[in-house]
Amino acid sequence: DPLVHHGRHIGRSIYAFANINHLLTMGVAIDAVGDVPSEEQERLEYRVYKAILKFLPPLDEALANYSPEQITRIAALLQKGSDSARSDDTKGLKKGVIEFLNDDAPLDPYVHPGEKSSRGFAHPRLGQLLCPISKDWNNETHRKELIEGTQTPGPEDWPLFLFENQEFNREDVWAGFLKNEYLVQAYLWVFICPTAARKSKKSIKATKQGNAQIHGMTSVTIASIVYIATQVRFALTNAEPFSRSDRVTDSQSFYQSLYRFLDNPDYHEEVDDLLKWWN
DNA sequence: GGAATTTGTTAGGTCGATCG
DNA sequence: CGATCGACCTAACAAATTCC
């Protein structure tokens, strides 16, 4: 279904953890009244709603005339696309991220590309990448706390892998922020094609159009960077699947706090520079 | 409070495109 | 023309949630 197809791109580049039925229903209701939502959370949702309609002009024209049942049916198809793309990318980057790290320098101890159990803070190099900026990975007490999981990093306590060369400058939070090479590689993996991300396999050419081209994407979005960061983070952790609460406290809240941080008008200039760098 | 259903995840495909 | 790539799909299953 073409709606499932479009849904794949919505999750990757517009908003990943949205309840699309809720967004569309709410958006239509707001448009019908003409009031701008007062609450910040609602305003964010409304912006996402508008971004979806901008991406799908035919839906924009027709949506107001649809019944709630029709909207629910459309939303379910978009949601299916969004969810399945996320799941495909999680699967791909589980292996991909380990390849990026190994291309840089072989991981020691070895990390199996298909397994999660040896990842996370227990691994010296993956642990360092995941180490939040409020902690010092070289400090034994801090390291122990992270390995044992006695403390969970709060919002905006970013992991080190978000920064260029895994280096955080306490004087300037924006120095190298979201300019990490592994993030770029993961971005290429998802939006161009997996082989484009590999430094070591330059001879191999893609045999199909990549996701960016398929969906007519010509520039980087905030949401797509946040999406990739969330996927890389999950690939680095030893997080066991099968746990919904883990996803909520983990990937979803990470995604939301990073998205809100970049969406903050106070950082307008920094974010513009960042997008320019990515493009 | 146990059965039924839904949700979220993974492994393991299919199949058309295109490279060497 | 076989090998491989990569988007997309399906089935299975565990956990969470809802139902009765």
PDB file of C-alpha atoms (C1' of nucleotides) in Angstrom:
ATOM      1  CA  ASP A   1       0.000   0.000   0.000  1.00  0.00           C
ATOM      2  CA  PRO A   2       1.423   3.441  -0.906  1.00  0.00           C
ATOM      3  CA  LEU A   3       0.422   4.768   2.512  1.00  0.00           C
ATOM      4  CA  VAL A   4       2.582   2.158   4.234  1.00  0.00           C
ATOM      5  CA  HIS A   5       5.396   3.191   1.913  1.00  0.00           C
ATOM      6  CA  HIS A   6       5.018   6.868   2.861  1.00  0.00           C
ATOM      7  CA  GLY A   7       4.732   5.915   6.507  1.00  0.00           C
ATOM      8  CA  ARG A   8       8.248   4.482   6.354  1.00  0.00           C
ATOM      9  CA  HIS A   9       9.636   7.885   5.527  1.00  0.00           C
ATOM     10  CA  ILE A  10       7.473   9.719   8.061  1.00  0.00           C
ATOM     11  CA  GLY A  11       8.966   7.695  10.897  1.00  0.00           C
ATOM     12  CA  ARG A  12      12.504   8.133   9.675  1.00  0.00           C
ATOM     13  CA  SER A  13      12.474  11.818   8.834  1.00  0.00           C
ATOM     14  CA  ILE A  14       9.459  13.576  10.410  1.00  0.00           C
ATOM     15  CA  TYR A  15       8.761  11.941  13.778  1.00  0.00           C
ATOM     16  CA  ALA A  16       9.532   8.410  14.883  1.00  0.00           C
ATOM     17  CA  PHE A  17       7.579   7.716  18.051  1.00  0.00           C
ATOM     18  CA  ALA A  18       4.299   9.325  17.136  1.00  0.00           C
ATOM     19  CA  ASN A  19       0.821   7.901  17.528  1.00  0.00           C
ATOM     20  CA  ILE A  20      -0.216   8.879  14.020  1.00  0.00           C
ATOM     21  CA  ASN A  21      -3.923   8.354  14.585  1.00  0.00           C
ATOM     22  CA  HIS A  22      -3.762  10.688  17.566  1.00  0.00           C
ATOM     23  CA  LEU A  23      -1.783  13.267  15.549  1.00  0.00           C
ATOM     24  CA  LEU A  24      -4.176  13.283  12.607  1.00  0.00           C
ATOM     25  CA  THR A  25      -7.315  13.310  14.748  1.00  0.00           C
ATOM     26  CA  MET A  26      -5.976  16.100  16.914  1.00  0.00           C
ATOM     27  CA  GLY A  27      -4.694  18.085  13.955  1.00  0.00           C
ATOM     28  CA  VAL A  28      -7.986  17.924  12.088  1.00  0.00           C
ATOM     29  CA  ALA A  29      -9.830  19.049  15.219  1.00  0.00           C
ATOM     30  CA  ILE A  30      -7.478  21.998  15.696  1.00  0.00           C
ATOM     31  CA  ASP A  31      -7.743  23.001  12.040  1.00  0.00           C
ATOM     32  CA  ALA A  32     -11.537  22.843  12.239  1.00  0.00           C
ATOM     33  CA  VAL A  33     -11.614  25.292  15.156  1.00  0.00           C
ATOM     34  CA  GLY A  34      -8.678  27.407  14.000  1.00  0.00           C
ATOM     35  CA  ASP A  35      -7.124  27.813  17.449  1.00  0.00           C
ATOM     36  CA  VAL A  36      -3.412  27.415  18.021  1.00  0.00           C
ATOM     37  CA  PRO A  37      -2.793  24.935  20.841  1.00  0.00           C
ATOM     38  CA  SER A  38      -1.693  26.509  24.093  1.00  0.00           C
ATOM     39  CA  GLU A  39       0.295  23.660  25.588  1.00  0.00           C
ATOM     40  CA  GLU A  40       3.892  23.126  24.408  1.00  0.00           C
ATOM     41  CA  GLN A  41       3.433  19.373  23.918  1.00  0.00           C
ATOM     42  CA  GLU A  42       0.363  19.986  21.750  1.00  0.00           C
ATOM     43  CA  ARG A  43       2.144  22.637  19.728  1.00  0.00           C
ATOM     44  CA  LEU A  44       4.939  20.172  18.980  1.00  0.00           C
ATOM     45  CA  GLU A  45       2.407  17.530  17.940  1.00  0.00           C
ATOM     46  CA  TYR A  46       0.636  20.061  15.765  1.00  0.00           C
ATOM     47  CA  ARG A  47       3.901  20.965  14.007  1.00  0.00           C
ATOM     48  CA  VAL A  48       4.543  17.278  13.360  1.00  0.00           C
ATOM     49  CA  TYR A  49       1.002  16.961  11.993  1.00  0.00           C
ATOM     50  CA  LYS A  50       1.633  19.872   9.644  1.00  0.00           C
ATOM     51  CA  ALA A  51       4.937  18.361   8.530  1.00  0.00           C
ATOM     52  CA  ILE A  52       3.181  15.091   7.657  1.00  0.00           C
ATOM     53  CA  LEU A  53       0.595  16.949   5.574  1.00  0.00           C
ATOM     54  CA  LYS A  54       3.317  18.904   3.817  1.00  0.00           C
ATOM     55  CA  PHE A  55       4.990  15.608   2.951  1.00  0.00           C
ATOM     56  CA  LEU A  56       1.682  14.188   1.651  1.00  0.00           C
ATOM     57  CA  PRO A  57      -0.180  16.998  -0.176  1.00  0.00           C
ATOM     58  CA  PRO A  58      -3.014  14.727  -1.407  1.00  0.00           C
ATOM     59  CA  LEU A  59      -3.765  13.798   2.190  1.00  0.00           C
ATOM     60  CA  ASP A  60      -3.657  17.481   3.165  1.00  0.00           C
ATOM     61  CA  GLU A  61      -6.408  18.253   0.679  1.00  0.00           C
ATOM     62  CA  ALA A  62      -8.644  15.342   1.579  1.00  0.00           C
ATOM     63  CA  LEU A  63      -8.213  14.912   5.308  1.00  0.00           C
ATOM     64  CA  ALA A  64     -10.768  17.444   6.510  1.00  0.00           C
ATOM     65  CA  ASN A  65     -13.537  15.601   4.650  1.00  0.00           C
ATOM     66  CA  TYR A  66     -12.718  12.166   6.028  1.00  0.00           C
ATOM     67  CA  SER A  67     -14.735  10.421   8.711  1.00  0.00           C
ATOM     68  CA  PRO A  68     -12.988   9.428  11.954  1.00  0.00           C
ATOM     69  CA  GLU A  69     -13.058   5.810  10.742  1.00  0.00           C
ATOM     70  CA  GLN A  70     -11.328   6.724   7.493  1.00  0.00           C
ATOM     71  CA  ILE A  71      -8.683   8.718   9.351  1.00  0.00           C
ATOM     72  CA  THR A  72      -8.065   5.786  11.663  1.00  0.00           C
ATOM     73  CA  ARG A  73      -7.659   3.463   8.689  1.00  0.00           C
ATOM     74  CA  ILE A  74      -5.179   5.794   6.966  1.00  0.00           C
ATOM     75  CA  ALA A  75      -3.269   6.366  10.200  1.00  0.00           C
ATOM     76  CA  ALA A  76      -2.963   2.615  10.754  1.00  0.00           C
ATOM     77  CA  LEU A  77      -1.294   2.187   7.358  1.00  0.00           C
ATOM     78  CA  LEU A  78       1.116   5.078   7.932  1.00  0.00           C
ATOM     79  CA  GLN A  79       1.855   3.716  11.390  1.00  0.00           C
ATOM     80  CA  LYS A  80       2.585   0.290   9.990  1.00  0.00           C
ATOM     81  CA  GLY A  81       5.134   1.787   7.596  1.00  0.00           C
ATOM     82  CA  SER A  82       6.727   3.882  10.303  1.00  0.00           C
ATOM     83  CA  ASP A  83       7.017   0.952  12.712  1.00  0.00           C
ATOM     84  CA  SER A  84       8.325  -1.535  10.169  1.00  0.00           C
ATOM     85  CA  ALA A  85      10.989   0.864   8.890  1.00  0.00           C
ATOM     86  CA  ARG A  86      12.158   1.421  12.448  1.00  0.00           C
ATOM     87  CA  SER A  87      12.336  -2.295  13.007  1.00  0.00           C
ATOM     88  CA  ASP A  88      14.248  -2.836   9.740  1.00  0.00           C
ATOM     89  CA  ASP A  89      16.750  -0.135  10.661  1.00  0.00           C
ATOM     90  CA  THR A  90      17.213  -1.526  14.168  1.00  0.00           C
ATOM     91  CA  LYS A  91      17.984  -4.894  12.650  1.00  0.00           C
ATOM     92  CA  GLY A  92      20.402  -3.458  10.088  1.00  0.00           C
ATOM     93  CA  LEU A  93      22.279  -1.172  12.443  1.00  0.00           C
ATOM     94  CA  LYS A  94      22.631  -3.889  15.077  1.00  0.00           C
ATOM     95  CA  LYS A  95      25.184  -5.351  12.681  1.00  0.00           C
ATOM     96  CA  GLY A  96      26.141  -2.066  11.000  1.00  0.00           C
ATOM     97  CA  VAL A  97      27.299  -0.133  14.040  1.00  0.00           C
ATOM     98  CA  ILE A  98      29.606  -2.972  15.056  1.00  0.00           C
ATOM     99  CA  GLU A  99      31.090  -2.925  11.548  1.00  0.00           C
ATOM    100  CA  PHE A 100      31.727   0.829  11.788  1.00  0.00           C
ATOM    101  CA  LEU A 101      33.547   0.381  15.081  1.00  0.00           C
ATOM    102  CA  ASN A 102      35.565  -2.556  13.772  1.00  0.00           C
ATOM    103  CA  ASP A 103      36.527  -0.626  10.636  1.00  0.00           C
ATOM    104  CA  ASP A 104      37.962   2.041  12.914  1.00  0.00           C
ATOM    105  CA  ALA A 105      39.812  -0.363  15.192  1.00  0.00           C
ATOM    106  CA  PRO A 106      38.963  -4.004  15.961  1.00  0.00           C
ATOM    107  CA  LEU A 107      36.774  -4.259  19.044  1.00  0.00           C
ATOM    108  CA  ASP A 108      38.394  -5.898  22.035  1.00  0.00           C
ATOM    109  CA  PRO A 109      36.751  -7.935  23.412  1.00  0.00           C
ATOM    110  CA  TYR A 110      35.091  -9.100  20.241  1.00  0.00           C
ATOM    111  CA  VAL A 111      31.420  -8.197  19.785  1.00  0.00           C
ATOM    112  CA  HIS A 112      29.246 -10.545  17.764  1.00  0.00           C
ATOM    113  CA  PRO A 113      27.291  -8.583  15.112  1.00  0.00           C
ATOM    114  CA  GLY A 114      24.109 -10.521  15.859  1.00  0.00           C
ATOM    115  CA  GLU A 115      24.118 -10.395  19.649  1.00  0.00           C
ATOM    116  CA  LYS A 116      23.414  -7.715  22.209  1.00  0.00           C
ATOM    117  CA  SER A 117      24.506  -9.323  25.459  1.00  0.00           C
ATOM    118  CA  SER A 118      28.179  -8.325  25.233  1.00  0.00           C
ATOM    119  CA  ARG A 119      27.365  -4.673  24.504  1.00  0.00           C
ATOM    120  CA  GLY A 120      26.529  -1.709  26.705  1.00  0.00           C
ATOM    121  CA  PHE A 121      28.523  -0.381  29.641  1.00  0.00           C
ATOM    122  CA  ALA A 122      30.079  -3.785  30.206  1.00  0.00           C
ATOM    123  CA  HIS A 123      32.207  -3.287  27.085  1.00  0.00           C
ATOM    124  CA  PRO A 124      35.131  -0.879  27.498  1.00  0.00           C
ATOM    125  CA  ARG A 125      34.724   0.873  24.146  1.00  0.00           C
ATOM    126  CA  LEU A 126      30.940   0.720  23.740  1.00  0.00           C
ATOM    127  CA  GLY A 127      30.609   1.806  27.346  1.00  0.00           C
ATOM    128  CA  GLN A 128      32.739   4.865  26.720  1.00  0.00           C
ATOM    129  CA  LEU A 129      30.586   5.811  23.734  1.00  0.00           C
ATOM    130  CA  LEU A 130      27.454   5.486  25.877  1.00  0.00           C
ATOM    131  CA  CYS A 131      28.951   7.293  28.863  1.00  0.00           C
ATOM    132  CA  PRO A 132      26.838  10.373  29.674  1.00  0.00           C
ATOM    133  CA  ILE A 133      28.600  13.749  29.744  1.00  0.00           C
ATOM    134  CA  SER A 134      27.897  14.182  33.452  1.00  0.00           C
ATOM    135  CA  LYS A 135      30.207  11.230  34.145  1.00  0.00           C
ATOM    136  CA  ASP A 136      33.845  10.506  33.512  1.00  0.00           C
ATOM    137  CA  TRP A 137      34.453   7.094  31.946  1.00  0.00           C
ATOM    138  CA  ASN A 138      38.007   7.055  33.292  1.00  0.00           C
ATOM    139  CA  ASN A 139      36.710   7.453  36.836  1.00  0.00           C
ATOM    140  CA  GLU A 140      36.360   3.998  38.327  1.00  0.00           C
ATOM    141  CA  THR A 141      33.458   4.911  40.606  1.00  0.00           C
ATOM    142  CA  HIS A 142      31.509   6.428  37.734  1.00  0.00           C
ATOM    143  CA  ARG A 143      32.226   3.442  35.528  1.00  0.00           C
ATOM    144  CA  LYS A 144      31.021   1.059  38.223  1.00  0.00           C
ATOM    145  CA  GLU A 145      27.783   3.017  38.654  1.00  0.00           C
ATOM    146  CA  LEU A 146      27.094   2.851  34.948  1.00  0.00           C
ATOM    147  CA  ILE A 147      27.905  -0.845  34.628  1.00  0.00           C
ATOM    148  CA  GLU A 148      25.674  -1.701  37.570  1.00  0.00           C
ATOM    149  CA  GLY A 149      22.953   0.619  36.306  1.00  0.00           C
ATOM    150  CA  THR A 150      22.308   2.190  39.680  1.00  0.00           C
ATOM    151  CA  GLN A 151      21.722   5.565  38.032  1.00  0.00           C
ATOM    152  CA  THR A 152      19.975   6.394  34.761  1.00  0.00           C
ATOM    153  CA  PRO A 153      21.092   9.502  32.881  1.00  0.00           C
ATOM    154  CA  GLY A 154      18.519  12.289  32.850  1.00  0.00           C
ATOM    155  CA  PRO A 155      17.373  14.226  29.794  1.00  0.00           C
ATOM    156  CA  GLU A 156      20.083  16.285  28.071  1.00  0.00           C
ATOM    157  CA  ASP A 157      22.773  14.199  29.738  1.00  0.00           C
ATOM    158  CA  TRP A 158      24.008  13.192  26.303  1.00  0.00           C
ATOM    159  CA  PRO A 159      26.097  10.116  25.627  1.00  0.00           C
ATOM    160  CA  LEU A 160      29.605  10.751  24.360  1.00  0.00           C
ATOM    161  CA  PHE A 161      29.001   9.173  20.955  1.00  0.00           C
ATOM    162  CA  LEU A 162      26.958  12.222  19.936  1.00  0.00           C
ATOM    163  CA  PHE A 163      30.118  14.343  19.862  1.00  0.00           C
ATOM    164  CA  GLU A 164      32.784  14.597  17.206  1.00  0.00           C
ATOM    165  CA  ASN A 165      35.630  12.203  18.016  1.00  0.00           C
ATOM    166  CA  GLN A 166      33.751  11.239  21.205  1.00  0.00           C
ATOM    167  CA  GLU A 167      35.070  14.405  22.860  1.00  0.00           C
ATOM    168  CA  PHE A 168      32.944  16.648  25.032  1.00  0.00           C
ATOM    169  CA  ASN A 169      33.988  20.222  25.714  1.00  0.00           C
ATOM    170  CA  ARG A 170      32.610  21.402  29.046  1.00  0.00           C
ATOM    171  CA  GLU A 171      33.108  25.025  27.990  1.00  0.00           C
ATOM    172  CA  ASP A 172      31.059  24.688  24.822  1.00  0.00           C
ATOM    173  CA  VAL A 173      28.263  22.107  24.668  1.00  0.00           C
ATOM    174  CA  TRP A 174      27.807  22.715  20.947  1.00  0.00           C
ATOM    175  CA  ALA A 175      31.415  21.973  20.032  1.00  0.00           C
ATOM    176  CA  GLY A 176      31.218  18.945  17.758  1.00  0.00           C
ATOM    177  CA  PHE A 177      27.689  18.170  18.954  1.00  0.00           C
ATOM    178  CA  LEU A 178      26.017  15.641  16.622  1.00  0.00           C
ATOM    179  CA  LYS A 179      28.991  15.677  14.281  1.00  0.00           C
ATOM    180  CA  ASN A 180      30.175  12.201  15.132  1.00  0.00           C
ATOM    181  CA  GLU A 181      31.542  10.027  12.335  1.00  0.00           C
ATOM    182  CA  TYR A 182      29.607   6.929  13.447  1.00  0.00           C
ATOM    183  CA  LEU A 183      26.380   8.932  13.290  1.00  0.00           C
ATOM    184  CA  VAL A 184      27.212   9.991   9.740  1.00  0.00           C
ATOM    185  CA  GLN A 185      27.919   6.386   8.791  1.00  0.00           C
ATOM    186  CA  ALA A 186      24.644   5.210  10.297  1.00  0.00           C
ATOM    187  CA  TYR A 187      22.848   8.018   8.485  1.00  0.00           C
ATOM    188  CA  LEU A 188      24.350   6.921   5.192  1.00  0.00           C
ATOM    189  CA  TRP A 189      23.421   3.314   5.979  1.00  0.00           C
ATOM    190  CA  VAL A 190      19.758   4.183   6.418  1.00  0.00           C
ATOM    191  CA  PHE A 191      19.194   6.980   3.923  1.00  0.00           C
ATOM    192  CA  ILE A 192      21.652   6.233   1.114  1.00  0.00           C
ATOM    193  CA  CYS A 193      22.406   2.501   1.338  1.00  0.00           C
ATOM    194  CA  PRO A 194      24.254   0.146   3.683  1.00  0.00           C
ATOM    195  CA  THR A 195      27.338  -0.177   1.514  1.00  0.00           C
ATOM    196  CA  ALA A 196      27.685   3.592   1.191  1.00  0.00           C
ATOM    197  CA  ALA A 197      28.334   3.666   4.930  1.00  0.00           C
ATOM    198  CA  ARG A 198      31.268   1.288   4.831  1.00  0.00           C
ATOM    199  CA  LYS A 199      34.665   2.842   4.387  1.00  0.00           C
ATOM    200  CA  SER A 200      36.280  -0.470   3.615  1.00  0.00           C
ATOM    201  CA  LYS A 201      33.975  -1.595   0.820  1.00  0.00           C
ATOM    202  CA  LYS A 202      34.171   1.247  -1.626  1.00  0.00           C
ATOM    203  CA  SER A 203      34.192  -1.016  -4.669  1.00  0.00           C
ATOM    204  CA  ILE A 204      30.711  -2.367  -4.033  1.00  0.00           C
ATOM    205  CA  LYS A 205      27.961  -0.313  -5.609  1.00  0.00           C
ATOM    206  CA  ALA A 206      24.351  -0.095  -4.594  1.00  0.00           C
ATOM    207  CA  THR A 207      21.993  -2.004  -6.831  1.00  0.00           C
ATOM    208  CA  LYS A 208      18.872  -0.047  -5.937  1.00  0.00           C
ATOM    209  CA  GLN A 209      17.716   3.451  -5.128  1.00  0.00           C
ATOM    210  CA  GLY A 210      18.318   4.392  -1.519  1.00  0.00           C
ATOM    211  CA  ASN A 211      15.660   5.504   0.910  1.00  0.00           C
ATOM    212  CA  ALA A 212      16.354   9.238   0.546  1.00  0.00           C
ATOM    213  CA  GLN A 213      16.028   9.043  -3.232  1.00  0.00           C
ATOM    214  CA  ILE A 214      12.926   6.860  -3.121  1.00  0.00           C
ATOM    215  CA  HIS A 215      11.141   9.410  -0.979  1.00  0.00           C
ATOM    216  CA  GLY A 216      12.459  12.528  -2.703  1.00  0.00           C
ATOM    217  CA  MET A 217      14.459  13.608   0.317  1.00  0.00           C
ATOM    218  CA  THR A 218      17.078  16.204  -0.616  1.00  0.00           C
ATOM    219  CA  SER A 219      18.137  17.596   2.741  1.00  0.00           C
ATOM    220  CA  VAL A 220      18.688  16.459   6.313  1.00  0.00           C
ATOM    221  CA  THR A 221      15.967  17.033   8.925  1.00  0.00           C
ATOM    222  CA  ILE A 222      16.294  17.417  12.693  1.00  0.00           C
ATOM    223  CA  ALA A 223      14.085  14.395  13.218  1.00  0.00           C
ATOM    224  CA  SER A 224      16.225  12.226  10.951  1.00  0.00           C
ATOM    225  CA  ILE A 225      19.409  13.045  12.897  1.00  0.00           C
ATOM    226  CA  VAL A 226      17.625  12.327  16.179  1.00  0.00           C
ATOM    227  CA  TYR A 227      16.267   9.096  14.699  1.00  0.00           C
ATOM    228  CA  ILE A 228      19.736   7.920  13.702  1.00  0.00           C
ATOM    229  CA  ALA A 229      21.185   8.896  17.083  1.00  0.00           C
ATOM    230  CA  THR A 230      18.458   6.857  18.790  1.00  0.00           C
ATOM    231  CA  GLN A 231      19.120   3.849  16.574  1.00  0.00           C
ATOM    232  CA  VAL A 232      22.887   4.009  17.118  1.00  0.00           C
ATOM    233  CA  ARG A 233      22.318   4.316  20.851  1.00  0.00           C
ATOM    234  CA  PHE A 234      20.154   1.219  20.880  1.00  0.00           C
ATOM    235  CA  ALA A 235      22.746  -0.702  18.842  1.00  0.00           C
ATOM    236  CA  LEU A 236      25.438   0.203  21.382  1.00  0.00           C
ATOM    237  CA  THR A 237      23.410  -0.884  24.410  1.00  0.00           C
ATOM    238  CA  ASN A 238      22.935  -4.394  25.680  1.00  0.00           C
ATOM    239  CA  ALA A 239      19.205  -3.613  26.047  1.00  0.00           C
ATOM    240  CA  GLU A 240      17.222  -6.801  25.863  1.00  0.00           C
ATOM    241  CA  PRO A 241      14.292  -6.630  23.452  1.00  0.00           C
ATOM    242  CA  PHE A 242      10.908  -7.815  24.653  1.00  0.00           C
ATOM    243  CA  SER A 243      10.458  -5.009  27.116  1.00  0.00           C
ATOM    244  CA  ARG A 244       8.019  -2.282  26.410  1.00  0.00           C
ATOM    245  CA  SER A 245       8.824  -0.222  29.470  1.00  0.00           C
ATOM    246  CA  ASP A 246      12.452  -0.337  28.433  1.00  0.00           C
ATOM    247  CA  ARG A 247      11.582   1.221  25.120  1.00  0.00           C
ATOM    248  CA  VAL A 248       9.551   3.893  26.843  1.00  0.00           C
ATOM    249  CA  THR A 249      12.152   4.836  29.423  1.00  0.00           C
ATOM    250  CA  ASP A 250      14.961   4.258  27.006  1.00  0.00           C
ATOM    251  CA  SER A 251      14.773   4.965  23.300  1.00  0.00           C
ATOM    252  CA  GLN A 252      11.553   6.925  23.273  1.00  0.00           C
ATOM    253  CA  SER A 253      12.484   9.386  25.993  1.00  0.00           C
ATOM    254  CA  PHE A 254      15.972   9.777  24.553  1.00  0.00           C
ATOM    255  CA  TYR A 255      14.449  10.567  21.172  1.00  0.00           C
ATOM    256  CA  GLN A 256      11.999  13.031  22.681  1.00  0.00           C
ATOM    257  CA  SER A 257      14.524  14.931  24.776  1.00  0.00           C
ATOM    258  CA  LEU A 258      17.010  15.222  21.898  1.00  0.00           C
ATOM    259  CA  TYR A 259      14.229  16.287  19.532  1.00  0.00           C
ATOM    260  CA  ARG A 260      12.975  18.927  21.958  1.00  0.00           C
ATOM    261  CA  PHE A 261      16.489  20.175  22.555  1.00  0.00           C
ATOM    262  CA  LEU A 262      17.037  20.778  18.821  1.00  0.00           C
ATOM    263  CA  ASP A 263      13.508  22.111  18.392  1.00  0.00           C
ATOM    264  CA  ASN A 264      14.152  24.818  20.990  1.00  0.00           C
ATOM    265  CA  PRO A 265      14.051  28.280  19.315  1.00  0.00           C
ATOM    266  CA  ASP A 266      16.868  29.440  21.614  1.00  0.00           C
ATOM    267  CA  TYR A 267      19.260  27.206  19.670  1.00  0.00           C
ATOM    268  CA  HIS A 268      17.963  28.242  16.280  1.00  0.00           C
ATOM    269  CA  GLU A 269      21.362  29.415  15.016  1.00  0.00           C
ATOM    270  CA  GLU A 270      23.311  26.430  16.282  1.00  0.00           C
ATOM    271  CA  VAL A 271      20.799  24.030  14.761  1.00  0.00           C
ATOM    272  CA  ASP A 272      20.907  25.838  11.415  1.00  0.00           C
ATOM    273  CA  ASP A 273      24.686  25.495  11.399  1.00  0.00           C
ATOM    274  CA  LEU A 274      24.346  21.846  12.309  1.00  0.00           C
ATOM    275  CA  LEU A 275      21.932  21.151   9.452  1.00  0.00           C
ATOM    276  CA  LYS A 276      24.228  22.998   7.059  1.00  0.00           C
ATOM    277  CA  TRP A 277      27.121  20.789   8.184  1.00  0.00           C
ATOM    278  CA  TRP A 278      25.055  17.632   7.665  1.00  0.00           C
ATOM    279  CA  ASN A 279      23.779  18.701   4.257  1.00  0.00           C
TER     280      ASN A 279
ATOM    281  C1'  DG B   1      -7.174 -14.099  38.178  1.00  0.00           C
ATOM    282  C1'  DG B   2      -6.732 -16.589  34.049  1.00  0.00           C
ATOM    283  C1'  DA B   3      -7.786 -16.420  28.989  1.00  0.00           C
ATOM    284  C1'  DA B   4      -7.719 -13.762  24.917  1.00  0.00           C
ATOM    285  C1'  DT B   5      -5.953 -10.052  22.435  1.00  0.00           C
ATOM    286  C1'  DT B   6      -2.734  -6.537  21.241  1.00  0.00           C
ATOM    287  C1'  DT B   7       1.843  -4.827  20.849  1.00  0.00           C
ATOM    288  C1'  DG B   8       6.671  -4.758  19.764  1.00  0.00           C
ATOM    289  C1'  DT B   9      10.406  -7.276  18.430  1.00  0.00           C
ATOM    290  C1'  DT B  10      13.391 -10.520  15.795  1.00  0.00           C
ATOM    291  C1'  DA B  11      14.836 -13.939  12.312  1.00  0.00           C
ATOM    292  C1'  DG B  12      14.399 -15.241   7.990  1.00  0.00           C
ATOM    293  C1'  DG B  13      12.779 -14.730   4.065  1.00  0.00           C
ATOM    294  C1'  DT B  14      11.183 -12.689  -1.320  1.00  0.00           C
ATOM    295  C1'  DC B  15      12.194 -10.506  -5.477  1.00  0.00           C
ATOM    296  C1'  DG B  16      13.554  -7.046  -8.703  1.00  0.00           C
ATOM    297  C1'  DA B  17      17.723  -4.439  -9.954  1.00  0.00           C
ATOM    298  C1'  DT B  18      22.263  -4.299 -11.428  1.00  0.00           C
ATOM    299  C1'  DC B  19      27.134  -5.291 -10.936  1.00  0.00           C
ATOM    300  C1'  DG B  20      31.275  -7.760 -12.569  1.00  0.00           C
TER     301       DG B  20
ATOM    302  C1'  DC C   1      24.305 -14.655 -16.495  1.00  0.00           C
ATOM    303  C1'  DG C   2      25.280 -15.872 -11.824  1.00  0.00           C
ATOM    304  C1'  DA C   3      26.119 -13.282  -7.592  1.00  0.00           C
ATOM    305  C1'  DT C   4      24.896  -9.892  -4.672  1.00  0.00           C
ATOM    306  C1'  DC C   5      22.479  -5.935  -3.010  1.00  0.00           C
ATOM    307  C1'  DG C   6      18.740  -3.807  -0.603  1.00  0.00           C
ATOM    308  C1'  DA C   7      13.818  -2.461   0.045  1.00  0.00           C
ATOM    309  C1'  DC C   8      10.165  -4.671   1.666  1.00  0.00           C
ATOM    310  C1'  DC C   9       7.472  -8.552   3.680  1.00  0.00           C
ATOM    311  C1'  DT C  10       5.973 -12.550   6.777  1.00  0.00           C
ATOM    312  C1'  DA C  11       5.808 -15.481  10.627  1.00  0.00           C
ATOM    313  C1'  DA C  12       6.780 -16.495  15.188  1.00  0.00           C
ATOM    314  C1'  DC C  13       6.897 -15.300  19.782  1.00  0.00           C
ATOM    315  C1'  DA C  14       7.302 -12.960  24.370  1.00  0.00           C
ATOM    316  C1'  DA C  15       5.520  -9.326  27.098  1.00  0.00           C
ATOM    317  C1'  DA C  16       1.907  -6.145  28.109  1.00  0.00           C
ATOM    318  C1'  DT C  17      -2.708  -5.157  28.187  1.00  0.00           C
ATOM    319  C1'  DT C  18      -7.534  -5.957  28.019  1.00  0.00           C
ATOM    320  C1'  DC C  19     -11.451  -8.791  28.637  1.00  0.00           C
ATOM    321  C1'  DC C  20     -14.636 -11.655  31.051  1.00  0.00           C
TER     322       DC C  20
END
